[in-house]
Amino acid sequence: YGCCCLGSIARTRFGRDPFDAEASFDHAAFAARAGVATRMLDNVLDQTYWPLAEQQAEAMAKRRIGVGFLGLGSALVMLGVAYNTEAAREFAAKVARAMRDEAYLASIDLAKERGAFPALDVERYLASGFARRLPKEVRHAIREHGIRNSHLLSIAPTGTISLAFADNASNGIEPAFSW
């Protein structure tokens, strides 16, 4: 009875001076957007009309959401960085870490404001494989305040939204074919 409450952030929106020798990526603005997306998706859970009581119960117990991104390949092209290079891998990792950290911090703030997800067992949650890799300060804040959403991230295929809402940006993590 779970749902897919997903939202992807278009990386191409954060390129500054694209296709120029001085091209850059606004990491701070991207990270801030990840926090906003977390709040937005959490609100969607409360505003959704659930056809079945079991769906609503599952959504409310775990409050699963999926903040993600699209346009990695297009952003790299805008920055003049080849997809299969160390610079591209470092860029992707930096942006993914920022998205992760800001989404988790926003969910912790939501837990302070609205409460943690009802099914939360803090010790079991923090012992999970993914949670053990979170930054120490994030794990500490979860232990102290809880977290609003059981799941926060999803890098889903974004074919339709890439075309319809992101000005034909590359979808998911795939690069454009054969530049």
Tab-separated table of C-alpha atoms in Angstrom:
chain	number	residue	atom	x	y	z
A	1	TYR	CA	0.000	0.000	0.000
A	2	GLY	CA	2.971	2.339	-0.349
A	3	CYS	CA	3.080	5.323	-2.644
A	4	CYS	CA	5.671	7.028	-4.836
A	5	CYS	CA	5.835	10.592	-3.580
A	6	LEU	CA	8.795	11.669	-5.710
A	7	GLY	CA	10.197	15.015	-6.787
A	8	SER	CA	13.256	15.664	-8.935
A	9	ILE	CA	15.327	18.834	-8.915
A	10	ALA	CA	16.578	19.936	-12.340
A	11	ARG	CA	20.340	20.401	-12.014
A	12	THR	CA	20.410	22.495	-15.172
A	13	ARG	CA	18.633	25.304	-13.292
A	14	PHE	CA	21.751	25.892	-11.182
A	15	GLY	CA	24.314	26.338	-13.950
A	16	ARG	CA	25.799	29.824	-14.046
A	17	ASP	CA	27.323	31.160	-17.294
A	18	PRO	CA	26.676	27.825	-19.059
A	19	PHE	CA	28.791	26.831	-22.050
A	20	ASP	CA	31.300	29.550	-21.120
A	21	ALA	CA	34.881	29.193	-19.919
A	22	GLU	CA	33.674	30.632	-16.585
A	23	ALA	CA	30.736	28.209	-16.257
A	24	SER	CA	29.949	27.188	-12.684
A	25	PHE	CA	27.317	25.449	-10.598
A	26	ASP	CA	25.484	27.191	-7.731
A	27	HIS	CA	25.922	24.518	-5.072
A	28	ALA	CA	24.350	26.597	-2.285
A	29	ALA	CA	21.166	27.264	-4.257
A	30	PHE	CA	20.899	23.583	-5.211
A	31	ALA	CA	21.308	22.482	-1.579
A	32	ALA	CA	18.658	24.972	-0.442
A	33	ARG	CA	16.254	23.622	-3.074
A	34	ALA	CA	16.715	20.098	-1.681
A	35	GLY	CA	15.454	21.303	1.699
A	36	VAL	CA	12.448	22.985	0.090
A	37	ALA	CA	11.699	19.841	-1.933
A	38	THR	CA	11.732	17.756	1.259
A	39	ARG	CA	9.166	20.026	2.895
A	40	MET	CA	7.047	20.128	-0.252
A	41	LEU	CA	6.927	16.348	-0.631
A	42	ASP	CA	6.097	15.899	3.055
A	43	ASN	CA	3.186	18.316	2.573
A	44	VAL	CA	1.978	16.277	-0.413
A	45	LEU	CA	1.461	13.300	1.890
A	46	ASP	CA	-0.895	15.348	4.055
A	47	GLN	CA	-2.809	16.814	1.120
A	48	THR	CA	-3.300	13.593	-0.838
A	49	TYR	CA	-6.709	11.990	-1.156
A	50	TRP	CA	-6.063	8.328	-0.418
A	51	PRO	CA	-8.452	5.923	-2.207
A	52	LEU	CA	-7.847	3.180	0.373
A	53	ALA	CA	-7.534	3.508	4.149
A	54	GLU	CA	-4.583	1.086	4.009
A	55	GLN	CA	-2.703	3.444	1.669
A	56	GLN	CA	-3.206	6.383	3.995
A	57	ALA	CA	-2.169	4.337	7.042
A	58	GLU	CA	1.049	3.209	5.310
A	59	ALA	CA	1.882	6.724	4.112
A	60	MET	CA	1.308	8.265	7.536
A	61	ALA	CA	3.214	5.555	9.441
A	62	LYS	CA	6.405	5.948	7.389
A	63	ARG	CA	5.998	9.236	5.484
A	64	ARG	CA	8.184	7.936	2.614
A	65	ILE	CA	9.249	10.543	0.068
A	66	GLY	CA	11.874	10.634	-2.673
A	67	VAL	CA	13.857	13.802	-3.324
A	68	GLY	CA	15.946	13.308	-6.456
A	69	PHE	CA	17.503	15.081	-9.385
A	70	LEU	CA	17.561	15.043	-13.131
A	71	GLY	CA	19.790	16.638	-15.732
A	72	LEU	CA	23.203	15.427	-14.557
A	73	GLY	CA	24.355	14.810	-18.128
A	74	SER	CA	23.027	18.171	-19.324
A	75	ALA	CA	24.579	20.036	-16.385
A	76	LEU	CA	27.960	18.489	-17.161
A	77	VAL	CA	27.666	19.563	-20.796
A	78	MET	CA	26.787	23.094	-19.647
A	79	LEU	CA	29.899	23.097	-17.440
A	80	GLY	CA	32.136	21.701	-20.190
A	81	VAL	CA	32.912	18.537	-18.205
A	82	ALA	CA	33.041	15.162	-19.972
A	83	TYR	CA	30.689	12.606	-18.399
A	84	ASN	CA	33.203	9.779	-17.883
A	85	THR	CA	35.919	11.771	-16.108
A	86	GLU	CA	37.114	12.110	-12.546
A	87	ALA	CA	35.889	15.741	-12.529
A	88	ALA	CA	32.384	14.571	-13.482
A	89	ARG	CA	32.373	11.893	-10.796
A	90	GLU	CA	33.540	14.420	-8.176
A	91	PHE	CA	30.847	16.880	-9.282
A	92	ALA	CA	28.117	14.216	-9.126
A	93	ALA	CA	29.261	13.056	-5.691
A	94	LYS	CA	29.416	16.608	-4.313
A	95	VAL	CA	25.922	17.455	-5.515
A	96	ALA	CA	24.490	14.121	-4.325
A	97	ARG	CA	26.020	14.603	-0.856
A	98	ALA	CA	24.593	18.115	-0.635
A	99	MET	CA	21.147	16.871	-1.641
A	100	ARG	CA	21.344	14.039	0.900
A	101	ASP	CA	22.485	16.237	3.759
A	102	GLU	CA	19.981	19.041	3.129
A	103	ALA	CA	17.088	16.603	2.717
A	104	TYR	CA	17.969	14.888	5.993
A	105	LEU	CA	18.407	18.181	7.851
A	106	ALA	CA	15.059	19.431	6.523
A	107	SER	CA	13.357	16.192	7.616
A	108	ILE	CA	14.892	16.557	11.086
A	109	ASP	CA	13.578	20.133	11.254
A	110	LEU	CA	10.150	18.845	10.217
A	111	ALA	CA	10.326	16.255	13.009
A	112	LYS	CA	10.976	19.074	15.492
A	113	GLU	CA	7.963	20.989	14.141
A	114	ARG	CA	5.463	18.215	13.361
A	115	GLY	CA	6.826	15.049	14.909
A	116	ALA	CA	8.849	12.089	13.698
A	117	PHE	CA	7.288	9.418	11.500
A	118	PRO	CA	5.221	7.165	13.797
A	119	ALA	CA	7.021	3.906	12.938
A	120	LEU	CA	10.437	5.330	13.911
A	121	ASP	CA	12.644	3.180	16.147
A	122	VAL	CA	15.635	5.523	16.400
A	123	GLU	CA	18.238	2.924	17.341
A	124	ARG	CA	17.214	0.498	14.576
A	125	TYR	CA	17.027	3.355	12.087
A	126	LEU	CA	20.519	4.615	12.936
A	127	ALA	CA	21.924	1.062	12.779
A	128	SER	CA	20.822	0.662	9.151
A	129	GLY	CA	23.494	0.567	6.454
A	130	PHE	CA	22.575	3.899	4.877
A	131	ALA	CA	22.114	5.797	8.143
A	132	ARG	CA	25.542	4.661	9.373
A	133	ARG	CA	27.069	6.538	6.407
A	134	LEU	CA	25.338	9.829	7.239
A	135	PRO	CA	27.509	12.628	8.658
A	136	LYS	CA	27.974	12.417	12.417
A	137	GLU	CA	26.055	15.646	13.081
A	138	VAL	CA	23.064	14.373	11.084
A	139	ARG	CA	23.013	11.064	12.985
A	140	HIS	CA	23.250	12.952	16.290
A	141	ALA	CA	20.328	15.218	15.320
A	142	ILE	CA	18.209	12.184	14.360
A	143	ARG	CA	18.951	10.588	17.727
A	144	GLU	CA	17.995	13.814	19.516
A	145	HIS	CA	14.952	14.953	17.496
A	146	GLY	CA	13.870	12.047	15.305
A	147	ILE	CA	13.214	12.365	11.573
A	148	ARG	CA	9.961	13.093	9.767
A	149	ASN	CA	10.388	10.740	6.797
A	150	SER	CA	11.505	7.101	6.846
A	151	HIS	CA	12.928	7.392	3.313
A	152	LEU	CA	14.091	10.611	1.705
A	153	LEU	CA	15.999	10.079	-1.535
A	154	SER	CA	15.250	8.520	-4.895
A	155	ILE	CA	17.122	8.933	-8.168
A	156	ALA	CA	14.303	7.721	-10.356
A	157	PRO	CA	14.128	7.582	-14.149
A	158	THR	CA	12.762	10.983	-15.150
A	159	GLY	CA	12.048	10.600	-18.843
A	160	THR	CA	8.661	12.301	-18.962
A	161	ILE	CA	9.390	15.121	-16.518
A	162	SER	CA	12.762	15.743	-18.176
A	163	LEU	CA	10.956	16.365	-21.444
A	164	ALA	CA	7.813	18.082	-20.198
A	165	PHE	CA	9.078	20.177	-17.279
A	166	ALA	CA	12.868	20.468	-17.531
A	167	ASP	CA	13.298	21.787	-21.069
A	168	ASN	CA	14.498	18.419	-22.384
A	169	ALA	CA	17.285	18.005	-19.811
A	170	SER	CA	18.985	14.636	-19.578
A	171	ASN	CA	16.947	12.297	-17.407
A	172	GLY	CA	18.106	10.540	-14.242
A	173	ILE	CA	21.856	10.117	-14.306
A	174	GLU	CA	22.142	9.246	-17.994
A	175	PRO	CA	24.346	11.352	-20.263
A	176	ALA	CA	23.304	12.554	-23.660
A	177	PHE	CA	24.287	9.968	-26.279
A	178	SER	CA	27.197	10.554	-28.651
A	179	TRP	CA	28.083	14.226	-28.439
